[in-house]
Short mmCIF file of C-alpha atoms in Angstrom, two decimals:
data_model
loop_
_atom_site.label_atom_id
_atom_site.label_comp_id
_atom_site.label_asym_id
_atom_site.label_seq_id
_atom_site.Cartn_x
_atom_site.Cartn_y
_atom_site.Cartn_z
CA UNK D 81 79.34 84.87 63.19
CA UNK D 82 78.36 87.32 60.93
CA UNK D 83 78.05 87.37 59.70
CA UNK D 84 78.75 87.53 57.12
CA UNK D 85 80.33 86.43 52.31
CA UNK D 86 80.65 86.18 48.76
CA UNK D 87 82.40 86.90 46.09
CA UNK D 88 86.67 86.96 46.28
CA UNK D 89 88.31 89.99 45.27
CA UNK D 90 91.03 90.97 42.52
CA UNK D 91 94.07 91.99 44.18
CA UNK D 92 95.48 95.20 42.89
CA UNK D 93 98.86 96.62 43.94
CA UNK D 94 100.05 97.53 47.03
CA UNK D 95 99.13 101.36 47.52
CA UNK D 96 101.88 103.82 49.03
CA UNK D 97 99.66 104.67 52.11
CA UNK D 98 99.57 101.08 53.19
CA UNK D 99 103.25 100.21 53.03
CA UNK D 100 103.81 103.13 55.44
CA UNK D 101 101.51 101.94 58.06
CA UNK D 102 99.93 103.82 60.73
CA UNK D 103 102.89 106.69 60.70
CA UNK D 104 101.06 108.07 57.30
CA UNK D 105 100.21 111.36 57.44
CA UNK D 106 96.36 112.05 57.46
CA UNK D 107 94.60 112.77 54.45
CA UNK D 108 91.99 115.62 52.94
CA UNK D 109 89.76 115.39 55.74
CA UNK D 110 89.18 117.50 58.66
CA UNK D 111 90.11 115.56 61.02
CA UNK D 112 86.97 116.53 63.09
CA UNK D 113 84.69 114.28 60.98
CA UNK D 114 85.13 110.33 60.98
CA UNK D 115 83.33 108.44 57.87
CA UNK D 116 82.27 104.91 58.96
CA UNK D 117 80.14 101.84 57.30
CA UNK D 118 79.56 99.21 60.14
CA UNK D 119 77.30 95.83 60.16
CA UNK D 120 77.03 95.96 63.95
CA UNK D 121 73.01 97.44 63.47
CA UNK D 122 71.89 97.71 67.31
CA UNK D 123 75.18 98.04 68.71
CA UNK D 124 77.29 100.57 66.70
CA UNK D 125 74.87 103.63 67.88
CA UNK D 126 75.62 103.25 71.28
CA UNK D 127 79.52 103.14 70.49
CA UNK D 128 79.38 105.67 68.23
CA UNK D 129 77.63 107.75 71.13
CA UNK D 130 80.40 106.87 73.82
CA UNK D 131 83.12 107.95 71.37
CA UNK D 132 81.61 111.26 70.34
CA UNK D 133 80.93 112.15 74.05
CA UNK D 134 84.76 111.18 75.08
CA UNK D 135 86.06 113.73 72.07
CA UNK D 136 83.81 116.75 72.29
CA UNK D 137 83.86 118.40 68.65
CA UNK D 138 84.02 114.97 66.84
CA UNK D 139 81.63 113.94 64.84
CA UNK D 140 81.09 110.49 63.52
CA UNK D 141 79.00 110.32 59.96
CA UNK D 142 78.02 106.58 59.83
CA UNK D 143 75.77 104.34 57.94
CA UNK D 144 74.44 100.93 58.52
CA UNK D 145 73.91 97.76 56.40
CA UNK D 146 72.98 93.73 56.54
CA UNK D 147 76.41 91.67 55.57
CA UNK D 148 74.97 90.87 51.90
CA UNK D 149 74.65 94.26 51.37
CA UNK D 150 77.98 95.75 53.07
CA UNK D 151 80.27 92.82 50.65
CA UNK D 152 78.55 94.11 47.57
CA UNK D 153 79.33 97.80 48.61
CA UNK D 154 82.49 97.95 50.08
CA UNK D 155 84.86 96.58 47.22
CA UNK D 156 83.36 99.11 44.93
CA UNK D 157 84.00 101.91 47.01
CA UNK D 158 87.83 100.98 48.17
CA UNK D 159 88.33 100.42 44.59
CA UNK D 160 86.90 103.88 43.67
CA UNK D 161 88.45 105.36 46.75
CA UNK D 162 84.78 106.36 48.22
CA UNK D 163 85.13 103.85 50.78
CA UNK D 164 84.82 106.08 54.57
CA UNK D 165 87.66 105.54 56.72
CA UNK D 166 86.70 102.97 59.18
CA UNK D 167 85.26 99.75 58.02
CA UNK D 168 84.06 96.54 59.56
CA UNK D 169 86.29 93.78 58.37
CA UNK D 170 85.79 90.11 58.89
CA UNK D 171 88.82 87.90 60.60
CA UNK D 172 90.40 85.65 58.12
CA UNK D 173 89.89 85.11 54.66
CA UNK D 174 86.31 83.41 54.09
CA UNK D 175 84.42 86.23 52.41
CA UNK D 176 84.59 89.78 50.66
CA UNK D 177 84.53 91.40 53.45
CA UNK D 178 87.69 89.65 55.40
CA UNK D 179 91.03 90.37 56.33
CA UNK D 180 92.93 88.71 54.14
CA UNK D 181 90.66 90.00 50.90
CA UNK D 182 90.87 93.69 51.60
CA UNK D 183 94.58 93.79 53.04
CA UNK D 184 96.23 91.63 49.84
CA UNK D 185 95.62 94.31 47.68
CA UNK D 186 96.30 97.29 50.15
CA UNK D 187 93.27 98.41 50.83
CA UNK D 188 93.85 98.42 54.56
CA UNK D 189 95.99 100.01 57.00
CA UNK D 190 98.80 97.82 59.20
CA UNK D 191 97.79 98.57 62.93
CA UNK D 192 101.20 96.61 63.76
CA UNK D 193 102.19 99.33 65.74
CA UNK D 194 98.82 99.98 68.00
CA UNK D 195 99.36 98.86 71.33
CA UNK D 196 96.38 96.32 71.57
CA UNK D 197 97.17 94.38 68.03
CA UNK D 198 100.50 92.24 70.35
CA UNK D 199 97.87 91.89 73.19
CA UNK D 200 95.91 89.64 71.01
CA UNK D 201 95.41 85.99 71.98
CA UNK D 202 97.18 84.00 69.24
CA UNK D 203 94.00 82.98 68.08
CA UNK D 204 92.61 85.68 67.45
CA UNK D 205 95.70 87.29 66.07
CA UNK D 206 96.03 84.94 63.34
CA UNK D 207 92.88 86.15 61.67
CA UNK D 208 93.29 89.76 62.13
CA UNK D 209 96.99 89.37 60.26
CA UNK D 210 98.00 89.25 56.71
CA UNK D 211 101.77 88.22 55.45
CA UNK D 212 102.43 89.07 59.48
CA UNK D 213 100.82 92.47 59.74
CA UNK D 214 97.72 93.60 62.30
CA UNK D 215 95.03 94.74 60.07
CA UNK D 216 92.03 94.12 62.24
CA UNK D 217 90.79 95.58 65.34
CA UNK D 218 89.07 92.62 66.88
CA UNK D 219 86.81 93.48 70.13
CA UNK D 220 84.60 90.86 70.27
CA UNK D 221 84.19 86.66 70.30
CA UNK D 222 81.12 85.30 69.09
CA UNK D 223 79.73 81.79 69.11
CA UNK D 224 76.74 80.17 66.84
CA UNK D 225 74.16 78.20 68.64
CA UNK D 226 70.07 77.79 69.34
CA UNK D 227 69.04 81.28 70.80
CA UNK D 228 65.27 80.91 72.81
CA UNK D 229 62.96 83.12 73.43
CA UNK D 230 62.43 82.16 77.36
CA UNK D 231 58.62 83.39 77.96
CA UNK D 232 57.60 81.52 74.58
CA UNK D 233 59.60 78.23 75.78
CA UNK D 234 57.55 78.30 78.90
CA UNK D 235 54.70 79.44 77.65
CA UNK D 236 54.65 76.66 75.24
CA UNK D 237 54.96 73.51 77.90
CA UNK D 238 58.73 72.17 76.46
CA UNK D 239 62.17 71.83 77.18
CA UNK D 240 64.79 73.09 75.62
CA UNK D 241 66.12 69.66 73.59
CA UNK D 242 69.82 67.97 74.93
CA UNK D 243 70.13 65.53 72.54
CA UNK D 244 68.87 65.08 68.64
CA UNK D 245 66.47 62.87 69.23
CA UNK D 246 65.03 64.98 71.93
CA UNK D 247 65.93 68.11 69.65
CA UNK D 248 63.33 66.27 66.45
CA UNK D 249 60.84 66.02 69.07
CA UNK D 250 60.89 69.02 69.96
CA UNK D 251 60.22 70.89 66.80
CA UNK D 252 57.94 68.40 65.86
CA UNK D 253 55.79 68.81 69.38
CA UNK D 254 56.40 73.20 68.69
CA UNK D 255 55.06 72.63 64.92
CA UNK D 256 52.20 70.98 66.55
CA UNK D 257 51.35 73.45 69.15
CA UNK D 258 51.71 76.22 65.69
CA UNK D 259 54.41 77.97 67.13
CA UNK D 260 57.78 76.42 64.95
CA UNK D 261 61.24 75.84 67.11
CA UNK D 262 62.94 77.81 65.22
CA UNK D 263 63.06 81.16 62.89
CA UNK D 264 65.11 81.04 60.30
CA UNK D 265 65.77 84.08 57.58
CA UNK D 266 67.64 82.50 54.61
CA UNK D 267 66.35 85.08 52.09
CA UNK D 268 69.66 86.70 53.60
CA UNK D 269 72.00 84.03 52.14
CA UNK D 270 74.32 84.67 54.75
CA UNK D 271 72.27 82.94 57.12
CA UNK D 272 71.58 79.68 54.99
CA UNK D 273 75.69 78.93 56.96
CA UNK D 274 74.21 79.10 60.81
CA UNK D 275 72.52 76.08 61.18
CA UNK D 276 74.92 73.69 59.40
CA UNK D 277 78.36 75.47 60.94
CA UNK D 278 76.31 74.36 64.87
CA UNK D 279 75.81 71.13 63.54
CA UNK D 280 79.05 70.52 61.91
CA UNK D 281 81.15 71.30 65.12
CA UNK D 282 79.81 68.32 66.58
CA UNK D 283 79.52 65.68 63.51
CA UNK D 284 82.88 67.09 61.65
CA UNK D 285 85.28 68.52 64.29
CA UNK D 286 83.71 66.19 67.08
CA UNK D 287 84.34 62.90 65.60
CA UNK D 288 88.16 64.57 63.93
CA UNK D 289 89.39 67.22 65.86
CA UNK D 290 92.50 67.41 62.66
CA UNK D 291 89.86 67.64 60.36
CA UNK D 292 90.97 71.26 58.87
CA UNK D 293 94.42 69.76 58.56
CA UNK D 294 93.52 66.75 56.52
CA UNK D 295 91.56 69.25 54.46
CA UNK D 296 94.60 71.65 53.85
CA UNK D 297 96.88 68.06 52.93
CA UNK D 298 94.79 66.98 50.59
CA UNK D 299 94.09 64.33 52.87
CA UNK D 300 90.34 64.61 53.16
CA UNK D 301 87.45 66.59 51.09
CA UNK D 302 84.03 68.09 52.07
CA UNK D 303 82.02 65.31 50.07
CA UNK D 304 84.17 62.70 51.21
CA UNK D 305 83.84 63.48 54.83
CA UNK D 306 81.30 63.92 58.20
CA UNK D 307 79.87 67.47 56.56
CA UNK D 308 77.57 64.86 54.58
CA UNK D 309 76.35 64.24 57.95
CA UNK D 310 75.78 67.90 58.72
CA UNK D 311 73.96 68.48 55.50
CA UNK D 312 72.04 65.75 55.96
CA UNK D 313 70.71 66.64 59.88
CA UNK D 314 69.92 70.59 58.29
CA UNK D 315 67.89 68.77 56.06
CA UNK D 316 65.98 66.61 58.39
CA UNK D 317 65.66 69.57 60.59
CA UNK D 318 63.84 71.31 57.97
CA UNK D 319 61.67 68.32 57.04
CA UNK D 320 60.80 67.70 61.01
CA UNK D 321 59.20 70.85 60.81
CA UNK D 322 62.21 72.65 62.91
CA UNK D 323 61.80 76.33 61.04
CA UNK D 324 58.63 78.21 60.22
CA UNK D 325 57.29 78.17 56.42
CA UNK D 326 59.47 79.42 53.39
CA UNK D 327 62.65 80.31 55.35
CA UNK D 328 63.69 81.31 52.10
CA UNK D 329 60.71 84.29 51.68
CA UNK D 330 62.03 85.15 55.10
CA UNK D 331 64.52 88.19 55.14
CA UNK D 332 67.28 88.29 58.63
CA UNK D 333 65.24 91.03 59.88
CA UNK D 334 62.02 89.00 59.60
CA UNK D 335 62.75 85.89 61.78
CA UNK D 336 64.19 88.39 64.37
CA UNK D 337 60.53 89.60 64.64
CA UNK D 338 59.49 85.47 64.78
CA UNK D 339 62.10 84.79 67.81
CA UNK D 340 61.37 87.91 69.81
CA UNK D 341 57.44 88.10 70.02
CA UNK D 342 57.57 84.93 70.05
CA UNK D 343 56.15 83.66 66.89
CA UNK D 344 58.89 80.66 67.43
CA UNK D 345 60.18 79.60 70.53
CA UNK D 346 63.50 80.88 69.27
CA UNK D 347 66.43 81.14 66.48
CA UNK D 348 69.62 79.43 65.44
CA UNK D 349 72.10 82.44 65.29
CA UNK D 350 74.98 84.33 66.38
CA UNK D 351 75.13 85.50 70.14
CA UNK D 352 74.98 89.02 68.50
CA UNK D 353 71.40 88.43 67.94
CA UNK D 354 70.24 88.60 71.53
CA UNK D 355 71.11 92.64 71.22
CA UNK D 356 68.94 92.28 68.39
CA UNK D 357 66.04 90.30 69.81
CA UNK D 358 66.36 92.74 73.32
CA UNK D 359 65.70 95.66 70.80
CA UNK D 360 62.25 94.43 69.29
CA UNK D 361 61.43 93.38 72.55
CA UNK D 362 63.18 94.88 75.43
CA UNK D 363 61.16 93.51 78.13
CA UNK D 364 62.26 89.47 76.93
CA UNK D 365 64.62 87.57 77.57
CA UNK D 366 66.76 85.12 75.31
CA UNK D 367 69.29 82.31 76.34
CA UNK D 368 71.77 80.60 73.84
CA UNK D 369 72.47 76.78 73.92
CA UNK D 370 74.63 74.27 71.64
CA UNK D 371 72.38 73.18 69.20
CA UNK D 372 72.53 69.12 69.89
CA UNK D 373 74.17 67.03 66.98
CA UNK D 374 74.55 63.91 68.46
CA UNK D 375 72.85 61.97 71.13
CA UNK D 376 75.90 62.10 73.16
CA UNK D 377 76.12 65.78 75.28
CA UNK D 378 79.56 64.77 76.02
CA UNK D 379 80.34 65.23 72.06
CA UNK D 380 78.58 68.63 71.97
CA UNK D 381 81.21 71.66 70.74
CA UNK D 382 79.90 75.33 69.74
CA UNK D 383 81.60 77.50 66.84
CA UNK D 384 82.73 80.08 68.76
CA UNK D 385 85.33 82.72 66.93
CA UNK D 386 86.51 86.32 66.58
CA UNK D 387 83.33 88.42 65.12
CA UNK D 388 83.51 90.73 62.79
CA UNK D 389 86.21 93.82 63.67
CA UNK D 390 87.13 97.22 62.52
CA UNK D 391 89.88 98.22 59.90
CA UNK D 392 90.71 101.51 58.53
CA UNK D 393 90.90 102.42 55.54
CA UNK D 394 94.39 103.11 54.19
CA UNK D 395 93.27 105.97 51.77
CA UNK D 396 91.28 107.20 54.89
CA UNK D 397 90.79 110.92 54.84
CA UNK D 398 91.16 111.06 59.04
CA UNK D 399 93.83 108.67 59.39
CA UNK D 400 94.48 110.33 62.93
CA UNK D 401 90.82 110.23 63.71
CA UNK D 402 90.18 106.87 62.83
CA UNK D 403 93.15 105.38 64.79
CA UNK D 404 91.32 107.56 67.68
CA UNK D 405 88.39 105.33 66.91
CA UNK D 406 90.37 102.31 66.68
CA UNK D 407 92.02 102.80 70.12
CA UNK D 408 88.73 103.40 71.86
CA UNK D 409 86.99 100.21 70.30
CA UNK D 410 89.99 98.52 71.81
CA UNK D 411 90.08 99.97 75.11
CA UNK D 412 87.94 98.41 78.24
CA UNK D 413 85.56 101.29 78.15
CA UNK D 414 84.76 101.39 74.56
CA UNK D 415 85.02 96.94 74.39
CA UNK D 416 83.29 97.50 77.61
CA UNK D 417 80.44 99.34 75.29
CA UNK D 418 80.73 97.23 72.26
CA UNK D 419 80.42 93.50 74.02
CA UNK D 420 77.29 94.16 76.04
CA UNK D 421 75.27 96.24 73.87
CA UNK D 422 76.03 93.44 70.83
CA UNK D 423 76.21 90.56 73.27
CA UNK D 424 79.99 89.47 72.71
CA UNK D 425 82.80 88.23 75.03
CA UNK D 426 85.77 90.43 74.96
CA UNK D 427 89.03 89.48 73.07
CA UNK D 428 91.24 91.02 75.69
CA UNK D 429 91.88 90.71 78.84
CA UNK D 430 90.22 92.90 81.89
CA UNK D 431 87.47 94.62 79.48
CA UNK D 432 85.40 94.96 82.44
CA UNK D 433 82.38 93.23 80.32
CA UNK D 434 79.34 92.38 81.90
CA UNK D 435 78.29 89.38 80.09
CA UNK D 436 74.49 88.57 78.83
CA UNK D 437 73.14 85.55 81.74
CA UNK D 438 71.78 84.15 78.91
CA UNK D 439 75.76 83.45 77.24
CA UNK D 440 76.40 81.32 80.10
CA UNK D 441 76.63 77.98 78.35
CA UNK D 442 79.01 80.05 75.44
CA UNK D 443 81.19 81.25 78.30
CA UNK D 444 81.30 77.57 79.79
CA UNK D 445 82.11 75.94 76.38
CA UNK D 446 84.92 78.48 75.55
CA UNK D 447 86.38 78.12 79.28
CA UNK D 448 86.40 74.33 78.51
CA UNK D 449 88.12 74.44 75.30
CA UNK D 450 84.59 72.78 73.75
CA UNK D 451 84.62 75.17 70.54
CA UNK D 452 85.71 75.06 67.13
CA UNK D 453 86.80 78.35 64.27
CA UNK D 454 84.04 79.70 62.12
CA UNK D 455 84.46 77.59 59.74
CA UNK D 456 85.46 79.54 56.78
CA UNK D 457 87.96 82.08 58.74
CA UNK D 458 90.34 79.91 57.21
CA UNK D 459 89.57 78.56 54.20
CA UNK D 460 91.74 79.43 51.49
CA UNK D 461 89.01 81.86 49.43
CA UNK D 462 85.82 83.61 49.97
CA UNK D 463 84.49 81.67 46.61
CA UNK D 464 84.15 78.42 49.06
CA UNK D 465 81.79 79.80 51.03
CA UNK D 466 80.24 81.85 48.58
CA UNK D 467 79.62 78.14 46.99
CA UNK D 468 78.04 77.00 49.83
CA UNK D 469 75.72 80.17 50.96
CA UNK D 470 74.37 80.23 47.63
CA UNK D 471 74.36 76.21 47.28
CA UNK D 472 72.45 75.87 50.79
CA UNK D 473 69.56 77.72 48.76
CA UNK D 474 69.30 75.99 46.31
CA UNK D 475 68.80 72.99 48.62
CA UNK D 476 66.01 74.73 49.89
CA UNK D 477 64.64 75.53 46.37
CA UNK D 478 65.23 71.85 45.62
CA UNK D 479 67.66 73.27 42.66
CA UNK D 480 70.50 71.03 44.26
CA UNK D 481 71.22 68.30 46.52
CA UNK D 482 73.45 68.27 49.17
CA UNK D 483 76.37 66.21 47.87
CA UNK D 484 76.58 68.84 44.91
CA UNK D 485 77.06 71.57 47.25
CA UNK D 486 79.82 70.13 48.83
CA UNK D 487 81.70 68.95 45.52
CA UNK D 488 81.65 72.31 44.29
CA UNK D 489 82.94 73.96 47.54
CA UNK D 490 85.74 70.92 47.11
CA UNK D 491 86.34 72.41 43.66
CA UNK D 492 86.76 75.98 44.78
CA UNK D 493 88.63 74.84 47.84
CA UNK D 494 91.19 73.24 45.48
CA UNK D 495 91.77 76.53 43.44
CA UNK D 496 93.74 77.84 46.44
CA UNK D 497 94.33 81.53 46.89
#
């Protein structure tokens, strides 16, 4: 959801530590120390806590960073072989950061052999492979949709909108009242994808459920298609007053502050971000709906996907201590740990997760079979999205219009791999 995306990476050659999988031997390190870089901000502590206290003597050096930041970083350092040994990775192959990008060139170690990577739902299996191979730990599912703040919705006298019409209302009736519908932090270009991937599972994958297909076949484009529709309701979102003034001076960590004190009646975001919002203000609470697309509730369908997982790096110094760390994040106590501190749904079966109340309309919509991929899990290159992120402010900027984002992600789509 991460987010979470830019830039696709050179593929170098296969290193010897990767093509012997998890039965390499460990490297320099101590094996007492594990090295980690993580995106999960608010939930990694806790894990991190859990897994220390379950191996006494271990100690686990970590650091933290937004997704903009962590993409820039983390090529550099598995390139330089700096990189620590455990790594959040992205399913599928839509950004810097994701499976397929880091495992092409051997940067990541096959977990083929761990005993959750064949417990995987296919699903979720297919993004955590490359060429066949398990290079992703994948604990949590995440889903994209309109998070609100509950004590500001009341406080403010409206409903929480069920159709578009009712949703242009609405943030035209908050704007009104000076508290705006929604926060939204697009300084962090990562974000700029939120609003349009909730609005584009309705208008594109409601109205052509084979519309990835047609895309792959040549059969269909981005400017030719129903995203034209989705980039055209963002835009009237922003120009109904929907989001609070210059979303683009507005960093991720800013509109978190809006949503959870209340400064907006809420944000459109991950489910991850309710961890997030619960942390600036413990005391609130914070329920996620499908963003309406359509006047038709019938139509609605969430994004709802693997989030972002762990690999280890195959240079890792603690190869044994980082498949330690691996297995935990896996198990049902450490999942158990991960999901409700970040806010997830578990990948696997019987994690004994409590889930948020406030995911209950996620965790009806995914029973129901009512969600659609993050978008650019599969497109064929992180450049796509990277297109689009950086497009999607320029839209805001007024540097670019809508139909010249999408012909440019249709000419980086067409490059392939």
């Amino acid at each position: 959801m991460k987010k979470s995306l830019t830039v696709a990476l050179t593929a170098v050659l296969l290193t010897a530590a990767c093509s012997s999988g998890t039965n390499a031997t460990s490297g320099d390190g101590d094996n007492k120390t594990l090295t980690l870089a993580s995106v999960d901000q608010g939930s990694i502590e806790d894990v991190v806590k859990a897994f220390e206290a379950a191996n006494p003597g271990v100690k686990v050096t970590f650091t933290t960073s937004g997704a903009d930041q962590y993409q820039q970083q983390i090529r550099t350092q598995l390139s330089s072989g700096t990189a620590p040994d455990v790594m959040t990775v992205w399913p599928g192959n839509g950004n810097p950061g994701a499976t397929y990008v880091l495992a092409k060139p051997g940067y990541l170690l096959d977990l083929s052999d761990q005993p959750w990577a064949g417990k995987l739902p296919e699903a979720f299996r297919t993004v955590a492979q490359y060429d066949g191979k398990t290079y992703n730990a994948l604990f949590g599912l995440n889903g994209i949709g309109a998070v609100y703040n509950d004590a500001a919705l009341q406080k403010s006298g409206l409903t929480a909108p069920t159709t578009w019409t009712q949703l242009l209302a609405f943030c035209r009736d908050a704007a009104g009242k000076g508290t705006p519908a929604y926060a939204l932090g697009i300084q962090d270009n990562w974000v700029t994808q939120l609003v349009l991937y909730a609005l584009a599972a309705t208008t594109v994958f409601g109205a052509d459920k084979d519309f990835n297909a047609k895309l792959v076949a040549g059969q269909t484009t981005f400017a030719g298609s129903e995203w034209t529709t989705a980039m055209a309701k963002y835009q009237e979102m922003a120009k109904a007053g929907c989001f609070q003034k210059n979303p683009l001076g507005t960093s991720y960590e800013a509109s978190q502050t809006l949503a959870a004190t209340g400064r907006t009646l809420g944000i459109i975001q991950g489910n991850w971000i309710i961890g997030l919002l619960k942390g600036k203000n413990p005391a609130g609470t914070f329920t996620m709906k499908a963003l309406p697309a359509t006047d038709d509730p019938a139509t609605f369908l969430m994004p709802a996907a693997a989030g972002a997982g762990y690999g280890v790096n195959a240079k890792a110094k603690n190869k044994d201590l980082a498949l330690k760390f691996i297995t935990y994040i896996m198990s049902p106590a450490g999942m158990k740990v991960f999901n409700e501190k970040q806010g997830s749904l578990p990948t696997l079966p019987d994690a004994g997760t409590t889930v948020d109340p406030g995911l209950a309309e996620l965790t009806t919509f995914v029973k129901d079979n009512r969600t659609v991929p993050f978008m650019d899990q599969l497109w064929p290159n992180a450049k796509v999205q990277q297109t689009m992120l950086s497009g999607l402010q320029e839209v805001f900027s007024n540097q670019a219009t809508a139909d010249e984002v999408l012909k440019d992600m249709d000419t980086e789509y067409a490059k392939g791999e």
